[in-house]
PDB file of C-alpha atoms and ligand atoms in Angstrom:
ATOM      1  CA  MET A   1      30.368  -6.061 -11.544  1.00  0.00           C
ATOM      2  CA  HIS A   2      28.313  -9.207 -12.256  1.00  0.00           C
ATOM      3  CA  ARG A   3      25.529  -9.912  -9.814  1.00  0.00           C
ATOM      4  CA  PRO A   4      26.091 -13.429  -8.315  1.00  0.00           C
ATOM      5  CA  ARG A   5      23.568 -16.102  -9.338  1.00  0.00           C
ATOM      6  CA  ALA A   6      20.739 -17.740  -7.279  1.00  0.00           C
ATOM      7  CA  ALA A   7      22.109 -19.838  -4.471  1.00  0.00           C
ATOM      8  CA  THR A   8      24.771 -17.187  -3.493  1.00  0.00           C
ATOM      9  CA  VAL A   9      22.476 -14.060  -3.582  1.00  0.00           C
ATOM     10  CA  ARG A  10      22.915 -12.257  -0.337  1.00  0.00           C
ATOM     11  CA  PHE A  11      20.680  -9.277   0.441  1.00  0.00           C
ATOM     12  CA  GLY A  12      20.325  -9.611   4.209  1.00  0.00           C
ATOM     13  CA  ASN A  13      18.769 -12.599   5.761  1.00  0.00           C
ATOM     14  CA  ARG A  14      15.314 -12.252   4.432  1.00  0.00           C
ATOM     15  CA  ILE A  15      15.838 -13.264   0.812  1.00  0.00           C
ATOM     16  CA  GLN A  16      18.745 -15.593   1.153  1.00  0.00           C
ATOM     17  CA  GLY A  17      18.112 -18.488  -1.260  1.00  0.00           C
ATOM     18  CA  MET A  18      15.428 -16.662  -3.127  1.00  0.00           C
ATOM     19  CA  ASN A  19      15.084 -18.679  -6.240  1.00  0.00           C
ATOM     20  CA  GLN A  20      16.687 -16.821  -9.228  1.00  0.00           C
ATOM     21  CA  GLY A  21      14.337 -18.907 -11.400  1.00  0.00           C
ATOM     22  CA  ASP A  22      11.390 -17.374  -9.772  1.00  0.00           C
ATOM     23  CA  LEU A  23      12.686 -13.905 -10.300  1.00  0.00           C
ATOM     24  CA  SER A  24      13.317 -14.639 -14.032  1.00  0.00           C
ATOM     25  CA  ARG A  25       9.852 -16.244 -14.478  1.00  0.00           C
ATOM     26  CA  ALA A  26       8.219 -13.154 -12.930  1.00  0.00           C
ATOM     27  CA  ALA A  27      10.223 -10.911 -15.225  1.00  0.00           C
ATOM     28  CA  GLU A  28       9.277 -12.979 -18.237  1.00  0.00           C
ATOM     29  CA  ILE A  29       5.583 -12.703 -17.275  1.00  0.00           C
ATOM     30  CA  LEU A  30       5.865  -8.953 -16.988  1.00  0.00           C
ATOM     31  CA  ARG A  31       7.826  -8.540 -20.135  1.00  0.00           C
ATOM     32  CA  SER A  32       4.928  -9.930 -22.146  1.00  0.00           C
ATOM     33  CA  ALA A  33       2.224  -8.088 -20.217  1.00  0.00           C
ATOM     34  CA  GLY A  34       0.224  -5.279 -21.714  1.00  0.00           C
ATOM     35  CA  ARG A  35      -1.985  -4.472 -18.747  1.00  0.00           C
ATOM     36  CA  VAL A  36      -0.401  -4.473 -15.315  1.00  0.00           C
ATOM     37  CA  VAL A  37      -1.844  -3.767 -11.874  1.00  0.00           C
ATOM     38  CA  ALA A  38       0.243  -3.262  -8.822  1.00  0.00           C
ATOM     39  CA  PHE A  39      -1.664  -3.700  -5.537  1.00  0.00           C
ATOM     40  CA  THR A  40       0.077  -2.709  -2.363  1.00  0.00           C
ATOM     41  CA  GLY A  41      -0.251  -2.910   1.398  1.00  0.00           C
ATOM     42  CA  ALA A  42       1.674  -1.612   4.419  1.00  0.00           C
ATOM     43  CA  GLY A  43       4.620  -3.909   3.757  1.00  0.00           C
ATOM     44  CA  VAL A  44       5.709  -1.757   0.766  1.00  0.00           C
ATOM     45  CA  SER A  45       6.322   1.065   3.249  1.00  0.00           C
ATOM     46  CA  ALA A  46       8.017  -1.101   5.859  1.00  0.00           C
ATOM     47  CA  GLU A  47      11.594  -0.313   4.594  1.00  0.00           C
ATOM     48  CA  SER A  48      10.802   3.376   4.892  1.00  0.00           C
ATOM     49  CA  GLY A  49      10.226   2.893   8.562  1.00  0.00           C
ATOM     50  CA  VAL A  50       6.468   2.835   8.567  1.00  0.00           C
ATOM     51  CA  PRO A  51       5.032   0.149  10.864  1.00  0.00           C
ATOM     52  CA  THR A  52       2.837  -2.386   9.257  1.00  0.00           C
ATOM     53  CA  PHE A  53      -0.478  -3.212  10.958  1.00  0.00           C
ATOM     54  CA  ARG A  54      -0.358  -6.904  11.881  1.00  0.00           C
ATOM     55  CA  GLY A  55       2.599  -8.974  13.029  1.00  0.00           C
ATOM     56  CA  ALA A  56       5.462  -8.109  15.341  1.00  0.00           C
ATOM     57  CA  GLY A  57       5.581  -4.330  16.114  1.00  0.00           C
ATOM     58  CA  GLY A  58       2.552  -3.746  14.007  1.00  0.00           C
ATOM     59  CA  LEU A  59       0.255  -0.733  14.733  1.00  0.00           C
ATOM     60  CA  TRP A  60      -2.602  -2.947  15.851  1.00  0.00           C
ATOM     61  CA  GLU A  61      -0.234  -4.590  18.380  1.00  0.00           C
ATOM     62  CA  GLY A  62      -0.098  -1.246  20.328  1.00  0.00           C
ATOM     63  CA  HIS A  63      -3.559   0.075  19.729  1.00  0.00           C
ATOM     64  CA  ALA A  64      -6.953  -1.445  19.998  1.00  0.00           C
ATOM     65  CA  VAL A  65      -8.520  -1.015  16.497  1.00  0.00           C
ATOM     66  CA  GLN A  66     -11.962  -0.440  18.093  1.00  0.00           C
ATOM     67  CA  GLN A  67     -10.611   2.543  19.961  1.00  0.00           C
ATOM     68  CA  VAL A  68      -8.923   4.359  17.108  1.00  0.00           C
ATOM     69  CA  ALA A  69     -10.091   3.200  13.662  1.00  0.00           C
ATOM     70  CA  THR A  70     -13.780   2.957  13.745  1.00  0.00           C
ATOM     71  CA  PRO A  71     -16.604   5.617  13.350  1.00  0.00           C
ATOM     72  CA  GLU A  72     -17.937   4.629  16.817  1.00  0.00           C
ATOM     73  CA  ALA A  73     -14.470   5.397  18.325  1.00  0.00           C
ATOM     74  CA  PHE A  74     -14.413   8.755  16.688  1.00  0.00           C
ATOM     75  CA  HIS A  75     -17.989   9.570  17.899  1.00  0.00           C
ATOM     76  CA  ALA A  76     -17.082   8.463  21.395  1.00  0.00           C
ATOM     77  CA  ASP A  77     -13.742  10.420  21.640  1.00  0.00           C
ATOM     78  CA  PRO A  78     -12.668  12.385  18.611  1.00  0.00           C
ATOM     79  CA  LEU A  79      -9.680  13.857  20.471  1.00  0.00           C
ATOM     80  CA  MET A  80      -8.186  10.491  21.313  1.00  0.00           C
ATOM     81  CA  VAL A  81      -8.636   9.330  17.625  1.00  0.00           C
ATOM     82  CA  TRP A  82      -7.059  12.525  16.355  1.00  0.00           C
ATOM     83  CA  ARG A  83      -4.074  12.146  18.717  1.00  0.00           C
ATOM     84  CA  PHE A  84      -3.503   8.666  17.199  1.00  0.00           C
ATOM     85  CA  TYR A  85      -3.697  10.020  13.624  1.00  0.00           C
ATOM     86  CA  ASP A  86      -1.770  13.197  14.329  1.00  0.00           C
ATOM     87  CA  GLN A  87       1.181  11.050  15.708  1.00  0.00           C
ATOM     88  CA  ARG A  88       1.036   8.857  12.585  1.00  0.00           C
ATOM     89  CA  ARG A  89       1.172  12.063  10.455  1.00  0.00           C
ATOM     90  CA  ILE A  90       4.079  13.434  12.492  1.00  0.00           C
ATOM     91  CA  ASN A  91       5.932  10.081  12.094  1.00  0.00           C
ATOM     92  CA  LEU A  92       5.345  10.180   8.330  1.00  0.00           C
ATOM     93  CA  THR A  93       7.017  13.518   7.981  1.00  0.00           C
ATOM     94  CA  LYS A  94      10.271  11.764   8.962  1.00  0.00           C
ATOM     95  CA  VAL A  95      10.211   9.009   6.278  1.00  0.00           C
ATOM     96  CA  ARG A  96      10.868   8.815   2.576  1.00  0.00           C
ATOM     97  CA  PRO A  97       9.732   6.494  -0.234  1.00  0.00           C
ATOM     98  CA  ASN A  98      12.019   3.452  -0.585  1.00  0.00           C
ATOM     99  CA  PRO A  99      13.210   1.664  -3.737  1.00  0.00           C
ATOM    100  CA  ALA A 100       9.955  -0.291  -3.928  1.00  0.00           C
ATOM    101  CA  HIS A 101       7.944   2.794  -4.208  1.00  0.00           C
ATOM    102  CA  THR A 102      10.341   4.113  -6.748  1.00  0.00           C
ATOM    103  CA  VAL A 103       9.950   1.083  -9.052  1.00  0.00           C
ATOM    104  CA  LEU A 104       6.197   1.063  -8.703  1.00  0.00           C
ATOM    105  CA  ALA A 105       6.158   4.673  -9.796  1.00  0.00           C
ATOM    106  CA  ARG A 106       8.554   4.019 -12.639  1.00  0.00           C
ATOM    107  CA  TRP A 107       6.224   1.260 -14.022  1.00  0.00           C
ATOM    108  CA  GLN A 108       3.643   3.869 -14.962  1.00  0.00           C
ATOM    109  CA  ASP A 109       6.033   4.500 -17.957  1.00  0.00           C
ATOM    110  CA  ARG A 110       7.027   0.999 -18.400  1.00  0.00           C
ATOM    111  CA  PHE A 111       3.788  -0.768 -19.253  1.00  0.00           C
ATOM    112  CA  PRO A 112       1.237   0.238 -21.984  1.00  0.00           C
ATOM    113  CA  SER A 113      -1.500   0.060 -19.308  1.00  0.00           C
ATOM    114  CA  TYR A 114      -0.702   0.247 -15.647  1.00  0.00           C
ATOM    115  CA  GLN A 115      -2.721   0.898 -12.457  1.00  0.00           C
ATOM    116  CA  LEU A 116      -1.279   1.317  -9.041  1.00  0.00           C
ATOM    117  CA  VAL A 117      -3.811   0.468  -6.382  1.00  0.00           C
ATOM    118  CA  THR A 118      -2.965   0.863  -2.614  1.00  0.00           C
ATOM    119  CA  GLN A 119      -4.441   0.189   0.777  1.00  0.00           C
ATOM    120  CA  ASN A 120      -1.929   2.557   2.222  1.00  0.00           C
ATOM    121  CA  VAL A 121      -2.959   5.993   3.420  1.00  0.00           C
ATOM    122  CA  ASP A 122       0.632   7.325   3.919  1.00  0.00           C
ATOM    123  CA  GLY A 123       1.000   9.073   0.499  1.00  0.00           C
ATOM    124  CA  LEU A 124       4.427   7.516  -0.229  1.00  0.00           C
ATOM    125  CA  HIS A 125       3.484   6.275  -3.660  1.00  0.00           C
ATOM    126  CA  HIS A 126       2.781   9.866  -4.690  1.00  0.00           C
ATOM    127  CA  ALA A 127       5.904  10.988  -3.015  1.00  0.00           C
ATOM    128  CA  ALA A 128       7.883   8.548  -5.179  1.00  0.00           C
ATOM    129  CA  GLY A 129       6.455  10.196  -8.331  1.00  0.00           C
ATOM    130  CA  ALA A 130       3.365   7.969  -9.012  1.00  0.00           C
ATOM    131  CA  ARG A 131       1.001  10.165 -10.901  1.00  0.00           C
ATOM    132  CA  GLU A 132      -2.205   8.099 -10.515  1.00  0.00           C
ATOM    133  CA  VAL A 133      -2.720   6.016  -7.454  1.00  0.00           C
ATOM    134  CA  VAL A 134      -6.059   4.470  -6.464  1.00  0.00           C
ATOM    135  CA  GLU A 135      -6.148   4.957  -2.693  1.00  0.00           C
ATOM    136  CA  LEU A 136      -8.759   2.363  -1.571  1.00  0.00           C
ATOM    137  CA  HIS A 137      -8.498   3.427   2.115  1.00  0.00           C
ATOM    138  CA  GLY A 138      -8.253   7.141   1.547  1.00  0.00           C
ATOM    139  CA  SER A 139      -5.317   9.406   2.654  1.00  0.00           C
ATOM    140  CA  ILE A 140      -4.005  10.408   6.060  1.00  0.00           C
ATOM    141  CA  TRP A 141      -3.262  13.889   4.483  1.00  0.00           C
ATOM    142  CA  CYS A 142      -6.979  14.432   3.808  1.00  0.00           C
ATOM    143  CA  VAL A 143      -9.472  15.610   6.413  1.00  0.00           C
ATOM    144  CA  ARG A 144     -13.288  15.673   5.957  1.00  0.00           C
ATOM    145  CA  CYS A 145     -16.024  17.559   7.759  1.00  0.00           C
ATOM    146  CA  VAL A 146     -18.501  15.134   9.442  1.00  0.00           C
ATOM    147  CA  GLY A 147     -21.175  17.878   9.166  1.00  0.00           C
ATOM    148  CA  CYS A 148     -21.095  19.370   5.556  1.00  0.00           C
ATOM    149  CA  GLY A 149     -18.736  16.634   4.045  1.00  0.00           C
ATOM    150  CA  HIS A 150     -16.213  19.409   2.958  1.00  0.00           C
ATOM    151  CA  GLU A 151     -12.877  17.715   2.083  1.00  0.00           C
ATOM    152  CA  ARG A 152      -9.376  19.387   2.126  1.00  0.00           C
ATOM    153  CA  GLU A 153      -5.804  18.372   1.953  1.00  0.00           C
ATOM    154  CA  ASP A 154      -3.882  19.328   5.131  1.00  0.00           C
ATOM    155  CA  ARG A 155      -0.184  18.422   5.477  1.00  0.00           C
ATOM    156  CA  SER A 156       0.492  20.234   8.635  1.00  0.00           C
ATOM    157  CA  ALA A 157       1.934  17.853  11.284  1.00  0.00           C
ATOM    158  CA  PRO A 158       1.144  18.367  14.120  1.00  0.00           C
ATOM    159  CA  LEU A 159      -2.214  19.911  13.190  1.00  0.00           C
ATOM    160  CA  PRO A 160      -2.640  23.280  14.809  1.00  0.00           C
ATOM    161  CA  ASP A 161      -5.903  22.455  16.455  1.00  0.00           C
ATOM    162  CA  LEU A 162      -7.105  19.025  17.663  1.00  0.00           C
ATOM    163  CA  PRO A 163      -9.767  18.081  16.825  1.00  0.00           C
ATOM    164  CA  PRO A 164      -9.765  20.355  13.660  1.00  0.00           C
ATOM    165  CA  ARG A 165     -12.892  22.271  12.694  1.00  0.00           C
ATOM    166  CA  CYS A 166     -14.433  22.849   9.285  1.00  0.00           C
ATOM    167  CA  SER A 167     -13.727  26.344   7.890  1.00  0.00           C
ATOM    168  CA  ALA A 168     -16.990  25.993   5.892  1.00  0.00           C
ATOM    169  CA  CYS A 169     -19.442  25.137   8.595  1.00  0.00           C
ATOM    170  CA  GLY A 170     -17.478  24.915  11.864  1.00  0.00           C
ATOM    171  CA  GLY A 171     -18.292  21.153  12.081  1.00  0.00           C
ATOM    172  CA  LEU A 172     -15.910  18.505  13.435  1.00  0.00           C
ATOM    173  CA  GLU A 173     -13.454  17.215  10.964  1.00  0.00           C
ATOM    174  CA  ARG A 174     -12.226  13.610  10.792  1.00  0.00           C
ATOM    175  CA  PRO A 175      -9.214  11.921   9.170  1.00  0.00           C
ATOM    176  CA  GLY A 176      -9.919  11.169   5.431  1.00  0.00           C
ATOM    177  CA  VAL A 177      -9.227   7.474   5.847  1.00  0.00           C
ATOM    178  CA  VAL A 178     -11.559   4.512   5.648  1.00  0.00           C
ATOM    179  CA  TRP A 179     -12.214   2.939   9.117  1.00  0.00           C
ATOM    180  CA  PHE A 180     -13.389  -0.650   9.894  1.00  0.00           C
ATOM    181  CA  GLY A 181     -17.094  -0.925   9.240  1.00  0.00           C
ATOM    182  CA  GLU A 182     -17.084   1.757   6.547  1.00  0.00           C
ATOM    183  CA  TYR A 183     -17.521   1.486   2.773  1.00  0.00           C
ATOM    184  CA  LEU A 184     -14.635   2.126   0.502  1.00  0.00           C
ATOM    185  CA  PRO A 185     -14.785   5.159  -1.825  1.00  0.00           C
ATOM    186  CA  ALA A 186     -17.077   3.908  -4.637  1.00  0.00           C
ATOM    187  CA  ARG A 187     -15.059   5.442  -7.465  1.00  0.00           C
ATOM    188  CA  ALA A 188     -11.791   4.090  -6.142  1.00  0.00           C
ATOM    189  CA  MET A 189     -13.206   0.586  -5.804  1.00  0.00           C
ATOM    190  CA  ALA A 190     -14.840   0.679  -9.215  1.00  0.00           C
ATOM    191  CA  LEU A 191     -11.495   1.781 -10.804  1.00  0.00           C
ATOM    192  CA  ALA A 192      -9.557  -0.900  -8.938  1.00  0.00           C
ATOM    193  CA  THR A 193     -12.102  -3.710  -9.826  1.00  0.00           C
ATOM    194  CA  ALA A 194     -12.111  -2.791 -13.515  1.00  0.00           C
ATOM    195  CA  ALA A 195      -8.338  -2.753 -13.616  1.00  0.00           C
ATOM    196  CA  ALA A 196      -8.131  -6.125 -11.892  1.00  0.00           C
ATOM    197  CA  GLU A 197     -10.751  -7.637 -14.144  1.00  0.00           C
ATOM    198  CA  ALA A 198      -8.860  -6.467 -17.269  1.00  0.00           C
ATOM    199  CA  CYS A 199      -5.211  -7.061 -16.228  1.00  0.00           C
ATOM    200  CA  ASP A 200      -2.731  -9.558 -17.619  1.00  0.00           C
ATOM    201  CA  VAL A 201      -0.694  -9.405 -14.464  1.00  0.00           C
ATOM    202  CA  LEU A 202      -1.373  -8.322 -10.916  1.00  0.00           C
ATOM    203  CA  VAL A 203       1.619  -7.782  -8.605  1.00  0.00           C
ATOM    204  CA  VAL A 204       0.589  -7.976  -4.983  1.00  0.00           C
ATOM    205  CA  VAL A 205       3.167  -6.294  -2.836  1.00  0.00           C
ATOM    206  CA  GLY A 206       3.345  -6.275   1.035  1.00  0.00           C
ATOM    207  CA  THR A 207      -0.148  -7.056   2.122  1.00  0.00           C
ATOM    208  CA  SER A 208      -1.450  -9.845   4.385  1.00  0.00           C
ATOM    209  CA  ALA A 209      -4.626  -9.784   2.228  1.00  0.00           C
ATOM    210  CA  VAL A 210      -6.897 -10.292   5.180  1.00  0.00           C
ATOM    211  CA  VAL A 211      -8.964  -7.111   4.859  1.00  0.00           C
ATOM    212  CA  TYR A 212     -11.886  -7.069   2.399  1.00  0.00           C
ATOM    213  CA  PRO A 213     -13.047  -5.884   0.070  1.00  0.00           C
ATOM    214  CA  ALA A 214      -9.575  -4.806  -0.903  1.00  0.00           C
ATOM    215  CA  ALA A 215      -8.025  -8.234  -0.745  1.00  0.00           C
ATOM    216  CA  GLY A 216     -10.784  -9.479  -3.093  1.00  0.00           C
ATOM    217  CA  LEU A 217      -9.070  -7.623  -6.006  1.00  0.00           C
ATOM    218  CA  VAL A 218      -6.493 -10.493  -6.235  1.00  0.00           C
ATOM    219  CA  GLU A 219      -9.251 -13.092  -6.589  1.00  0.00           C
ATOM    220  CA  VAL A 220     -10.945 -10.812  -9.180  1.00  0.00           C
ATOM    221  CA  ALA A 221      -7.667 -10.777 -11.206  1.00  0.00           C
ATOM    222  CA  ALA A 222      -6.963 -14.374 -10.928  1.00  0.00           C
ATOM    223  CA  SER A 223     -10.504 -15.574 -11.767  1.00  0.00           C
ATOM    224  CA  ALA A 224     -10.416 -13.195 -14.817  1.00  0.00           C
ATOM    225  CA  GLY A 225      -7.278 -14.985 -15.983  1.00  0.00           C
ATOM    226  CA  GLY A 226      -4.702 -12.507 -14.814  1.00  0.00           C
ATOM    227  CA  LYS A 227      -1.421 -13.930 -13.542  1.00  0.00           C
ATOM    228  CA  VAL A 228      -0.631 -13.027  -9.993  1.00  0.00           C
ATOM    229  CA  ILE A 229       2.907 -12.428  -8.662  1.00  0.00           C
ATOM    230  CA  GLU A 230       3.340 -11.973  -4.882  1.00  0.00           C
ATOM    231  CA  VAL A 231       6.210  -9.977  -3.358  1.00  0.00           C
ATOM    232  CA  ASN A 232       6.328 -10.509   0.343  1.00  0.00           C
ATOM    233  CA  PRO A 233       8.729 -12.132   2.795  1.00  0.00           C
ATOM    234  CA  GLU A 234       5.784 -14.192   4.053  1.00  0.00           C
ATOM    235  CA  ALA A 235       2.919 -15.901   2.360  1.00  0.00           C
ATOM    236  CA  SER A 236      -0.221 -13.790   2.441  1.00  0.00           C
ATOM    237  CA  GLN A 237      -3.787 -15.190   2.470  1.00  0.00           C
ATOM    238  CA  VAL A 238      -3.824 -15.054  -1.298  1.00  0.00           C
ATOM    239  CA  ALA A 239      -0.427 -16.668  -1.876  1.00  0.00           C
ATOM    240  CA  HIS A 240      -2.257 -19.744  -3.213  1.00  0.00           C
ATOM    241  CA  LEU A 241      -3.446 -17.606  -6.214  1.00  0.00           C
ATOM    242  CA  ALA A 242       0.100 -16.633  -7.116  1.00  0.00           C
ATOM    243  CA  GLU A 243       1.743 -17.882 -10.296  1.00  0.00           C
ATOM    244  CA  VAL A 244       5.133 -16.797  -8.723  1.00  0.00           C
ATOM    245  CA  GLU A 245       5.925 -16.069  -5.177  1.00  0.00           C
ATOM    246  CA  LEU A 246       8.985 -13.804  -4.513  1.00  0.00           C
ATOM    247  CA  ARG A 247       9.849 -14.229  -0.833  1.00  0.00           C
ATOM    248  CA  GLY A 248      11.741 -11.141   0.138  1.00  0.00           C
ATOM    249  CA  PRO A 249      11.501  -7.418   1.073  1.00  0.00           C
ATOM    250  CA  ALA A 250       9.867  -5.363  -1.610  1.00  0.00           C
ATOM    251  CA  GLY A 251      12.605  -2.764  -1.554  1.00  0.00           C
ATOM    252  CA  VAL A 252      15.168  -5.364  -2.571  1.00  0.00           C
ATOM    253  CA  VAL A 253      13.009  -7.626  -4.714  1.00  0.00           C
ATOM    254  CA  LEU A 254      11.333  -5.004  -6.904  1.00  0.00           C
ATOM    255  CA  PRO A 255      14.551  -3.300  -8.081  1.00  0.00           C
ATOM    256  CA  LEU A 256      15.926  -6.663  -9.026  1.00  0.00           C
ATOM    257  CA  LEU A 257      12.682  -7.644 -10.844  1.00  0.00           C
ATOM    258  CA  ASP A 258      12.597  -4.205 -12.635  1.00  0.00           C
ATOM    259  CA  GLU A 259      16.159  -4.695 -13.804  1.00  0.00           C
ATOM    260  CA  LEU A 260      15.300  -8.108 -15.247  1.00  0.00           C
ATOM    261  CA  VAL A 261      12.164  -6.826 -16.955  1.00  0.00           C
ATOM    262  CA  GLY A 262      14.499  -4.315 -18.477  1.00  0.00           C
ATOM    263  CA  ASP A 263      13.554  -1.780 -21.277  1.00  0.00           C
ATOM    264  CA  ARG A 264      10.656  -3.373 -23.087  1.00  0.00           C
TER     265      ARG A 264
HETATM  266  N1  APR B 301       8.343  -6.047   1.830  1.00  0.00           N
HETATM  267  C1  APR B 301       7.125  -6.683   1.389  1.00  0.00           C
HETATM  268  N2  APR B 301       6.198  -7.091   2.345  1.00  0.00           N
HETATM  269  C2  APR B 301       6.523  -6.837   3.621  1.00  0.00           C
HETATM  270  C3  APR B 301       7.602  -6.274   4.236  1.00  0.00           C
HETATM  271  C4  APR B 301       8.629  -5.837   3.172  1.00  0.00           C
HETATM  272  N3  APR B 301       9.681  -5.186   3.511  1.00  0.00           N
HETATM  273  N4  APR B 301       7.576  -6.218   5.472  1.00  0.00           N
HETATM  274  C5  APR B 301       6.441  -6.849   5.869  1.00  0.00           C
HETATM  275  N5  APR B 301       5.775  -7.181   4.727  1.00  0.00           N
HETATM  276  C6  APR B 301       4.492  -7.908   4.648  1.00  0.00           C
HETATM  277  C7  APR B 301       4.077  -8.772   5.814  1.00  0.00           C
HETATM  278  O1  APR B 301       4.596 -10.117   5.730  1.00  0.00           O
HETATM  279  C8  APR B 301       2.533  -8.748   5.738  1.00  0.00           C
HETATM  280  O2  APR B 301       2.116  -9.789   4.932  1.00  0.00           O
HETATM  281  O3  APR B 301       3.460  -6.906   4.661  1.00  0.00           O
HETATM  282  C9  APR B 301       2.174  -7.381   5.131  1.00  0.00           C
HETATM  283  C10 APR B 301       1.626  -6.309   6.037  1.00  0.00           C
HETATM  284  O4  APR B 301       0.338  -6.793   6.412  1.00  0.00           O
HETATM  285  P1  APR B 301      -0.610  -5.933   7.371  1.00  0.00           P
HETATM  286  O5  APR B 301       0.101  -5.386   8.420  1.00  0.00           O
HETATM  287  O6  APR B 301      -1.794  -6.868   7.645  1.00  0.00           O
HETATM  288  O7  APR B 301      -1.045  -4.679   6.376  1.00  0.00           O
HETATM  289  P2  APR B 301      -2.077  -4.673   5.189  1.00  0.00           P
HETATM  290  O8  APR B 301      -2.219  -5.912   4.537  1.00  0.00           O
HETATM  291  O9  APR B 301      -1.698  -3.455   4.375  1.00  0.00           O
HETATM  292  O10 APR B 301      -3.347  -4.240   6.017  1.00  0.00           O
HETATM  293  C11 APR B 301      -4.605  -4.040   5.249  1.00  0.00           C
HETATM  294  O11 APR B 301      -5.739  -3.344   7.278  1.00  0.00           O
HETATM  295  O12 APR B 301      -5.465  -2.369   9.152  1.00  0.00           O
HETATM  296  C12 APR B 301      -6.052  -2.217   7.974  1.00  0.00           C
HETATM  297  O13 APR B 301      -6.691  -0.332   6.742  1.00  0.00           O
HETATM  298  C13 APR B 301      -5.531  -0.998   7.215  1.00  0.00           C
HETATM  299  O14 APR B 301      -4.864  -0.860   4.798  1.00  0.00           O
HETATM  300  C14 APR B 301      -4.765  -1.659   6.060  1.00  0.00           C
HETATM  301  C15 APR B 301      -5.430  -3.027   5.857  1.00  0.00           C
END
């Protein structure tokens, strides 16, 4: 069955009228690319049923960031912070990667050089089969002792004890995510920056690009001569840097784009 052309493409309301020319242009850029970086945010997990942070129904709409996502909040009330993260972990056990995650995992074998960089802590890129993911904001499945720094992976949801205690020193453990006001993991940021500096194409998927230093990666890529392709139903803060803007849900747009890129 032939897929209908541009003006009549119907994939739900969001991408009605998405320009077929833009999709072909993006595919053309990717077909000739050697070094590709994919940079993702919460929007890539939206179609899996994971709420984004900002915008209607976003996590920060229902929770004050200062009360649940800062070291000060954890210091003041570790149990309340853990209840917030434990509930997010429980919710994540009920979701699965969507086609956007699948395509971004498949690209690790499609391009000579490929780096998947995410702001997400949900682990869905790995669950979709991505082997190497630079997790700039850590992982919700990791816990770290605030006393001795011991880190471990713990996928139990709910956690048996809240707040959890370190098996090594008995200290308080915290979620292994990056909170507002904290530095990003140095190795992850260095890997992501080097990949952005060297890339031919950076595909930015599902981020509002308002949180730094992560959002700065798009500027790094663009100013180093990399072509930026944005996949997002709405324009992000870095849309002006994009060579091509694909306005639609990632779980629909990326499989279409991948099909057009085809076997290189
Ligand atoms: N496909 C693609 N993009 C989508 C989809 C979808 N199906 N649904 C929503 N989006 C887009 C929105 O238009 C928005 O631009 O995803 C973006 C989500 O933006 P935010 O909620 O701000 O999430 P993100 O950019 O990942 O936030 C950055 O902020 O709160 C901190 O640490 C947290 O990593 C997070 C960081």
